[in-house]
Amino acid sequence: MSAKVNSKYVENYAKEFSKKVCEGYFPTKKYMTGQDIITLTPSVQVNFFIIKTLFEAWQLELEKLKSNPFFDYRDKTVHEALREFMNVLSRTIKIERTHFEPLLEQSVQDSILLAVDPLEFYKNEFGKLKGHEINQYLKENKKYIKWHTNLITNLIDKAGLSYTHEAYQEALSNNFLIQKEKLESFKILLNSMGQVVFLDFDQIAEVDFIKSKSEKKVEAIPALKEADASYFDSLEEIKDSEFEIRVDSGLKEEFEESLLQEEEQVLENIPTEKLFKTIRPDQGIDPSKVWVRFENEQYSIMKGSIKELSESIGLNQRFMFTKDLFDGNPDLLKHALKSIDECESFVEAIHLLNERYVGELGWNKDSDVVDEFLQLIFRKFDVRG
């Protein structure tokens, strides 16, 4: 059984969503800026897909520029000038509503497709590329993809994988068959978009009960170990890992560095009143402070004593957490515990809480029930991360 996107519903929803966002933004501002894009909607994935599209557009313009046969773009002076031009360009993103609204619509559609049917999403993405370009695409774009990231992590630079569309599609399908029971529900992923415009989950996807012929026993593709790599972390965590820039890196990395400088400024200066509910850093849970506090208290001996949160919470705690933290929705708690169990460190788990639940569900981070929930998470991890 698999879910397929109801294209007509998604198209209409994306138009309504984008119109609502733009009507809330453009009456007071003529241009959409790079800083505002980062926190424009409650959906991190939608925001990052907008940035992804801008980066792709910049790449196309750069290639057009470099295709001029009369100038040597390999010259060191020209290279440095292009780098400076790129930095300035990325800091001065200005988009009028006429051009921005269609871009936002596409980002919403892409986000929904990724959440509901990731195989179809990547099929569309791969279809824009030549086979030998797919590996580089995954390298460059993994930082913009926030959902179902485990499907592609072990495909990057994979030894023995021929660089063809067929090979990548087969490897991706194998990953999906192995991981599909552990993938985050699209209802959880898309829940934040409902804060803008109601999203009818009964309309968004059509369930296909026909078992695919390709569904056969497959062997897992071993994941490549990446030091402290986490793709559902906060923007600050992304700065330290996925967006790390080397001195001798190329123009693409410079462009991304400039965008991240904007992201850091935004995170430090997010206004208290936003068009949609978001969470400021000072409103979130600080993983470092919580870890130190628990280590200094009687809980330090209990680090790593819990293996699976989803199997270790008592009945009374389940009732309490469901009622006080997860809006009375036991499925929401279940998915949260499952997601935390898949985290690699305490810091990653707390970033996940901040991103998905603390602001959205209005948690009081100083309450006893939040503290008890954090104690359980602390007991799961041996390392802070």
Short mmCIF file of C-alpha atoms in Angstrom, two decimals:
data_model
loop_
_atom_site.label_atom_id
_atom_site.label_comp_id
_atom_site.label_asym_id
_atom_site.label_seq_id
_atom_site.Cartn_x
_atom_site.Cartn_y
_atom_site.Cartn_z
CA MET A 1 0.00 0.00 0.00
CA SER A 2 1.33 3.44 -0.90
CA ALA A 3 0.05 7.02 -0.98
CA LYS A 4 -0.11 9.09 -4.14
CA VAL A 5 -0.62 12.83 -4.23
CA ASN A 6 -3.98 14.19 -5.35
CA SER A 7 -2.43 16.65 -7.82
CA LYS A 8 -5.51 18.78 -8.36
CA TYR A 9 -6.12 19.29 -4.66
CA VAL A 10 -2.44 20.05 -4.01
CA GLU A 11 -2.31 22.57 -6.85
CA ASN A 12 -5.36 24.42 -5.52
CA TYR A 13 -4.06 24.26 -1.96
CA ALA A 14 -0.68 25.68 -3.00
CA LYS A 15 -2.38 28.61 -4.72
CA GLU A 16 -4.53 29.35 -1.67
CA PHE A 17 -1.58 28.95 0.71
CA SER A 18 0.66 31.24 -1.36
CA LYS A 19 -2.05 33.85 -1.76
CA LYS A 20 -2.64 33.90 2.00
CA VAL A 21 1.07 34.28 2.75
CA CYS A 22 1.58 37.01 0.16
CA GLU A 23 -1.52 38.92 1.26
CA GLY A 24 -0.10 38.98 4.76
CA TYR A 25 3.37 40.09 3.66
CA PHE A 26 3.27 42.40 0.65
CA PRO A 27 0.80 45.09 1.79
CA THR A 28 3.56 46.51 3.99
CA LYS A 29 6.59 45.51 1.91
CA LYS A 30 7.30 45.82 -1.80
CA TYR A 31 9.95 43.11 -1.97
CA MET A 32 10.52 39.71 -0.41
CA THR A 33 14.05 39.53 1.01
CA GLY A 34 16.39 36.65 1.78
CA GLN A 35 16.09 37.26 5.51
CA ASP A 36 12.30 37.09 5.46
CA ILE A 37 12.22 33.90 3.39
CA ILE A 38 13.99 31.95 6.12
CA THR A 39 11.10 32.36 8.58
CA LEU A 40 8.31 33.17 6.13
CA THR A 41 6.06 30.18 6.82
CA PRO A 42 5.74 27.70 9.70
CA SER A 43 7.06 24.98 7.38
CA VAL A 44 10.85 24.76 7.40
CA GLN A 45 10.72 22.61 4.27
CA VAL A 46 8.73 25.16 2.28
CA ASN A 47 11.14 27.93 3.28
CA PHE A 48 14.19 25.88 2.31
CA PHE A 49 12.71 24.86 -1.03
CA ILE A 50 12.34 28.57 -1.84
CA ILE A 51 16.04 29.07 -1.08
CA LYS A 52 16.85 25.97 -3.16
CA THR A 53 15.02 27.46 -6.14
CA LEU A 54 16.89 30.75 -5.79
CA PHE A 55 20.21 28.91 -5.68
CA GLU A 56 19.30 26.95 -8.81
CA ALA A 57 18.32 30.17 -10.59
CA TRP A 58 21.64 31.73 -9.61
CA GLN A 59 23.50 28.70 -10.97
CA LEU A 60 21.74 29.05 -14.32
CA GLU A 61 22.62 32.73 -14.56
CA LEU A 62 26.24 31.99 -13.69
CA GLU A 63 26.48 29.29 -16.36
CA LYS A 64 25.05 31.68 -18.94
CA LEU A 65 27.64 34.26 -17.94
CA LYS A 66 30.52 31.78 -18.10
CA SER A 67 29.45 30.52 -21.52
CA ASN A 68 30.57 33.79 -23.14
CA PRO A 69 33.46 32.73 -25.45
CA PHE A 70 35.28 36.06 -25.35
CA PHE A 71 36.43 36.01 -21.72
CA ASP A 72 38.51 33.68 -19.56
CA TYR A 73 36.51 32.88 -16.44
CA ARG A 74 39.32 30.64 -15.17
CA ASP A 75 41.48 33.69 -14.58
CA LYS A 76 42.18 34.18 -10.86
CA THR A 77 41.18 37.85 -10.89
CA VAL A 78 37.91 37.06 -12.64
CA HIS A 79 37.24 34.21 -10.22
CA GLU A 80 37.69 36.50 -7.21
CA ALA A 81 35.49 39.16 -8.79
CA LEU A 82 32.76 36.59 -9.43
CA ARG A 83 32.99 35.44 -5.82
CA GLU A 84 32.51 38.98 -4.54
CA PHE A 85 29.66 39.53 -7.00
CA MET A 86 27.96 36.37 -5.76
CA ASN A 87 28.24 37.43 -2.12
CA VAL A 88 26.73 40.82 -2.86
CA LEU A 89 23.98 39.21 -4.95
CA SER A 90 22.97 36.76 -2.24
CA ARG A 91 22.76 39.55 0.34
CA THR A 92 20.46 41.61 -1.83
CA ILE A 93 17.67 39.19 -2.71
CA LYS A 94 14.64 41.29 -3.65
CA ILE A 95 11.60 39.68 -5.25
CA GLU A 96 8.33 41.38 -6.14
CA ARG A 97 5.07 39.57 -5.42
CA THR A 98 4.43 38.88 -9.12
CA HIS A 99 7.57 36.77 -9.31
CA PHE A 100 7.55 35.42 -5.77
CA GLU A 101 4.03 33.98 -5.54
CA PRO A 102 4.54 31.34 -8.28
CA LEU A 103 7.86 30.41 -6.67
CA LEU A 104 6.13 29.89 -3.32
CA GLU A 105 3.37 27.84 -4.96
CA GLN A 106 5.94 25.48 -6.44
CA SER A 107 7.75 25.16 -3.11
CA VAL A 108 4.49 24.21 -1.39
CA GLN A 109 3.70 21.61 -4.05
CA ASP A 110 7.21 20.16 -3.85
CA SER A 111 7.04 19.99 -0.05
CA ILE A 112 3.73 18.12 -0.11
CA LEU A 113 4.99 15.71 -2.77
CA LEU A 114 8.17 15.01 -0.76
CA ALA A 115 6.13 14.35 2.39
CA VAL A 116 3.51 12.10 0.77
CA ASP A 117 5.39 10.39 -2.07
CA PRO A 118 9.17 10.84 -1.77
CA LEU A 119 9.85 8.36 -4.59
CA GLU A 120 7.85 10.45 -7.04
CA PHE A 121 9.54 13.63 -5.78
CA TYR A 122 13.02 12.27 -6.52
CA LYS A 123 11.88 10.77 -9.81
CA ASN A 124 10.89 14.29 -10.88
CA GLU A 125 14.15 15.78 -9.59
CA PHE A 126 16.32 13.13 -11.23
CA GLY A 127 14.41 13.60 -14.48
CA LYS A 128 15.85 17.11 -14.79
CA LEU A 129 19.40 15.73 -14.72
CA LYS A 130 21.76 13.51 -16.63
CA GLY A 131 22.65 10.29 -14.84
CA HIS A 132 26.18 11.37 -13.97
CA GLU A 133 24.84 14.62 -12.45
CA ILE A 134 22.62 12.97 -9.82
CA ASN A 135 25.36 12.36 -7.25
CA GLN A 136 26.42 16.02 -7.35
CA TYR A 137 22.78 17.09 -7.14
CA LEU A 138 22.31 15.04 -3.97
CA LYS A 139 25.48 16.52 -2.46
CA GLU A 140 24.44 20.09 -3.18
CA ASN A 141 20.76 19.78 -2.31
CA LYS A 142 20.71 17.55 0.77
CA LYS A 143 21.02 20.66 2.94
CA TYR A 144 17.74 21.96 1.54
CA ILE A 145 15.83 18.72 2.10
CA LYS A 146 14.50 18.39 5.65
CA TRP A 147 12.14 15.41 5.35
CA HIS A 148 12.80 11.70 4.68
CA THR A 149 16.52 12.41 4.46
CA ASN A 150 17.50 8.83 5.33
CA LEU A 151 16.29 7.77 1.90
CA ILE A 152 19.19 9.53 0.17
CA THR A 153 21.99 9.76 2.74
CA ASN A 154 23.67 6.50 1.76
CA LEU A 155 23.33 7.15 -1.99
CA ILE A 156 25.87 9.97 -1.96
CA ASP A 157 29.33 8.91 -3.19
CA LYS A 158 28.24 5.28 -2.91
CA ALA A 159 30.86 2.87 -4.17
CA GLY A 160 29.62 0.42 -6.76
CA LEU A 161 26.56 2.45 -7.72
CA SER A 162 26.58 3.14 -11.46
CA TYR A 163 25.73 6.74 -12.29
CA THR A 164 22.51 6.08 -14.21
CA HIS A 165 18.89 7.04 -13.62
CA GLU A 166 17.93 3.39 -13.33
CA ALA A 167 20.58 2.64 -10.69
CA TYR A 168 19.60 5.59 -8.50
CA GLN A 169 15.87 4.87 -8.82
CA GLU A 170 16.39 1.22 -7.89
CA ALA A 171 18.61 2.10 -4.91
CA LEU A 172 16.09 4.71 -3.75
CA SER A 173 13.21 2.23 -4.08
CA ASN A 174 15.16 -0.33 -2.05
CA ASN A 175 15.75 2.23 0.68
CA PHE A 176 12.05 3.08 0.70
CA LEU A 177 10.97 -0.55 1.04
CA ILE A 178 13.37 -1.05 3.94
CA GLN A 179 12.55 2.19 5.76
CA LYS A 180 8.90 2.88 4.92
CA GLU A 181 7.59 1.72 8.31
CA LYS A 182 9.95 4.15 10.04
CA LEU A 183 9.34 7.17 7.82
CA GLU A 184 7.60 10.11 9.45
CA SER A 185 3.91 10.27 8.60
CA PHE A 186 3.11 12.95 6.04
CA LYS A 187 0.35 14.15 8.36
CA ILE A 188 2.94 15.01 10.99
CA LEU A 189 5.29 16.65 8.48
CA LEU A 190 2.55 18.77 6.91
CA ASN A 191 0.82 19.67 10.16
CA SER A 192 2.54 23.07 10.42
CA MET A 193 1.24 24.12 7.00
CA GLY A 194 -2.29 23.86 8.37
CA GLN A 195 -1.55 26.90 10.53
CA VAL A 196 -1.75 28.98 7.35
CA VAL A 197 -4.54 27.25 5.42
CA PHE A 198 -6.46 24.17 6.55
CA LEU A 199 -5.02 21.04 4.96
CA ASP A 200 -7.49 18.20 4.40
CA PHE A 201 -5.47 15.01 4.83
CA ASP A 202 -8.35 12.95 3.43
CA GLN A 203 -8.09 14.93 0.18
CA ILE A 204 -4.35 15.33 -0.12
CA ALA A 205 -3.44 11.71 -0.84
CA GLU A 206 -4.99 8.81 -2.67
CA VAL A 207 -4.07 5.43 -1.19
CA ASP A 208 -2.96 2.78 -3.67
CA PHE A 209 -3.73 -0.71 -2.36
CA ILE A 210 -2.08 -2.47 -5.31
CA LYS A 211 1.16 -4.04 -4.20
CA SER A 212 4.00 -3.06 -6.48
CA LYS A 213 5.73 -5.83 -8.42
CA SER A 214 9.02 -4.35 -7.33
CA GLU A 215 8.19 -5.04 -3.68
CA LYS A 216 10.53 -7.90 -3.01
CA LYS A 217 13.01 -8.75 -0.32
CA VAL A 218 15.95 -6.40 -0.56
CA GLU A 219 19.16 -5.96 1.33
CA ALA A 220 19.81 -2.70 3.09
CA ILE A 221 22.36 -0.39 1.54
CA PRO A 222 24.83 0.38 4.34
CA ALA A 223 24.73 4.03 5.31
CA LEU A 224 27.86 6.11 5.04
CA LYS A 225 28.89 7.48 8.41
CA GLU A 226 28.94 11.26 8.46
CA ALA A 227 30.40 12.97 11.50
CA ASP A 228 27.61 14.61 13.47
CA ALA A 229 25.45 14.85 10.34
CA SER A 230 21.85 15.69 11.10
CA TYR A 231 19.38 17.06 8.64
CA PHE A 232 16.39 17.83 10.97
CA ASP A 233 18.44 20.09 13.26
CA SER A 234 17.93 23.80 13.75
CA LEU A 235 19.53 26.38 11.51
CA GLU A 236 22.37 26.89 13.98
CA GLU A 237 23.17 23.17 13.82
CA ILE A 238 23.14 23.29 10.03
CA LYS A 239 25.73 26.07 10.11
CA ASP A 240 28.12 23.83 12.03
CA SER A 241 27.70 20.76 9.84
CA GLU A 242 26.04 20.82 6.45
CA PHE A 243 27.01 24.37 5.52
CA GLU A 244 30.63 24.33 6.70
CA ILE A 245 32.69 26.34 4.18
CA ARG A 246 36.35 25.74 3.30
CA VAL A 247 38.70 28.57 2.36
CA ASP A 248 39.36 27.08 -1.08
CA SER A 249 35.74 26.12 -1.80
CA GLY A 250 34.03 27.19 -5.00
CA LEU A 251 31.41 29.76 -5.86
CA LYS A 252 28.47 27.54 -4.90
CA GLU A 253 29.71 27.21 -1.33
CA GLU A 254 30.29 30.96 -1.14
CA PHE A 255 26.69 31.58 -2.16
CA GLU A 256 25.46 29.22 0.55
CA GLU A 257 27.73 30.87 3.14
CA SER A 258 26.19 34.25 2.43
CA LEU A 259 22.69 32.83 2.82
CA LEU A 260 23.66 31.31 6.14
CA GLN A 261 25.05 34.60 7.40
CA GLU A 262 21.59 36.00 6.78
CA GLU A 263 20.05 33.03 8.60
CA GLU A 264 22.18 33.65 11.68
CA GLN A 265 21.22 37.33 11.71
CA VAL A 266 17.55 36.42 11.40
CA LEU A 267 17.72 33.91 14.24
CA GLU A 268 19.23 36.57 16.47
CA ASN A 269 16.69 39.22 15.52
CA ILE A 270 13.38 37.48 14.84
CA PRO A 271 10.65 39.98 15.82
CA THR A 272 8.25 39.02 18.59
CA GLU A 273 5.27 39.37 16.28
CA LYS A 274 5.30 37.36 13.07
CA LEU A 275 2.72 36.67 10.39
CA PHE A 276 2.65 33.02 11.53
CA LYS A 277 3.57 31.32 14.78
CA THR A 278 7.31 30.61 14.90
CA ILE A 279 9.75 30.12 17.75
CA ARG A 280 12.54 32.47 18.72
CA PRO A 281 15.80 30.96 20.00
CA ASP A 282 15.15 32.37 23.48
CA GLN A 283 11.76 30.62 23.56
CA GLY A 284 13.23 27.23 22.71
CA ILE A 285 14.80 24.67 25.00
CA ASP A 286 18.58 25.07 25.30
CA PRO A 287 20.02 21.53 25.01
CA SER A 288 23.40 22.50 26.49
CA LYS A 289 21.90 24.02 29.63
CA VAL A 290 19.50 21.12 30.14
CA TRP A 291 22.27 18.56 29.68
CA VAL A 292 24.57 20.30 32.19
CA ARG A 293 21.74 20.66 34.72
CA PHE A 294 20.81 16.99 34.57
CA GLU A 295 24.46 15.92 34.71
CA ASN A 296 24.95 17.96 37.88
CA GLU A 297 21.84 16.48 39.47
CA GLN A 298 21.13 12.91 40.44
CA TYR A 299 20.29 11.92 36.88
CA SER A 300 23.85 11.71 35.56
CA ILE A 301 24.19 8.05 36.55
CA MET A 302 21.10 7.27 34.46
CA LYS A 303 22.53 8.42 31.11
CA GLY A 304 21.91 5.85 28.40
CA SER A 305 19.66 3.73 30.61
CA ILE A 306 16.77 3.95 28.14
CA LYS A 307 17.14 2.31 24.73
CA GLU A 308 13.77 3.01 23.12
CA LEU A 309 11.62 5.84 24.46
CA SER A 310 8.59 4.49 22.66
CA GLU A 311 8.87 1.29 24.74
CA SER A 312 9.96 2.81 28.06
CA ILE A 313 7.27 5.31 29.01
CA GLY A 314 4.77 4.23 31.62
CA LEU A 315 1.02 4.40 31.15
CA ASN A 316 0.56 7.33 33.53
CA GLN A 317 3.33 9.27 31.80
CA ARG A 318 1.75 8.60 28.41
CA PHE A 319 -1.54 10.03 29.62
CA MET A 320 0.19 13.07 31.13
CA PHE A 321 2.39 13.83 28.10
CA THR A 322 -0.50 13.31 25.69
CA LYS A 323 -2.77 15.63 27.65
CA ASP A 324 -0.30 18.36 28.62
CA LEU A 325 2.23 18.39 25.76
CA PHE A 326 0.67 16.84 22.66
CA ASP A 327 -2.74 18.46 22.52
CA GLY A 328 -4.53 15.30 23.63
CA ASN A 329 -3.35 13.46 20.52
CA PRO A 330 -1.74 10.08 21.37
CA ASP A 331 -0.63 9.59 17.75
CA LEU A 332 1.32 12.85 17.93
CA LEU A 333 3.15 11.62 21.04
CA LYS A 334 3.80 8.27 19.35
CA HIS A 335 5.38 9.92 16.32
CA ALA A 336 7.42 12.27 18.53
CA LEU A 337 8.88 9.36 20.51
CA LYS A 338 9.63 7.48 17.30
CA SER A 339 11.44 10.50 15.87
CA ILE A 340 13.45 11.02 19.07
CA ASP A 341 14.47 7.35 19.06
CA GLU A 342 15.94 7.89 15.58
CA CYS A 343 18.07 10.85 16.73
CA GLU A 344 21.80 10.34 17.20
CA SER A 345 22.32 12.67 20.16
CA PHE A 346 20.60 14.64 22.91
CA VAL A 347 21.20 17.92 21.07
CA GLU A 348 19.61 16.57 17.90
CA ALA A 349 16.56 15.38 19.86
CA ILE A 350 16.06 18.77 21.55
CA HIS A 351 16.42 20.59 18.23
CA LEU A 352 13.69 18.33 16.90
CA LEU A 353 11.41 19.27 19.81
CA ASN A 354 12.07 22.98 19.26
CA GLU A 355 11.42 22.73 15.54
CA ARG A 356 8.23 20.68 15.64
CA TYR A 357 6.51 20.96 19.00
CA VAL A 358 7.67 23.62 21.49
CA GLY A 359 6.38 26.62 19.57
CA GLU A 360 3.63 24.92 17.62
CA LEU A 361 1.99 23.37 20.70
CA GLY A 362 2.80 26.25 23.06
CA TRP A 363 4.97 24.35 25.54
CA ASN A 364 6.03 26.07 28.73
CA LYS A 365 9.68 25.01 28.78
CA ASP A 366 9.91 25.67 32.54
CA SER A 367 6.95 23.46 33.48
CA ASP A 368 7.30 20.24 35.47
CA VAL A 369 5.81 18.11 32.71
CA VAL A 370 8.33 19.40 30.15
CA ASP A 371 11.12 18.80 32.65
CA GLU A 372 9.98 15.21 33.18
CA PHE A 373 9.84 14.64 29.42
CA LEU A 374 13.37 16.04 29.04
CA GLN A 375 14.64 13.75 31.82
CA LEU A 376 13.50 10.73 29.83
CA ILE A 377 15.25 12.01 26.71
CA PHE A 378 18.41 12.66 28.76
CA ARG A 379 18.33 9.06 29.98
CA LYS A 380 18.25 7.78 26.41
CA PHE A 381 21.52 9.32 25.24
CA ASP A 382 25.09 8.64 26.35
CA VAL A 383 26.42 11.76 24.65
CA ARG A 384 25.22 15.31 24.36
CA GLY A 385 26.25 15.71 20.70
#
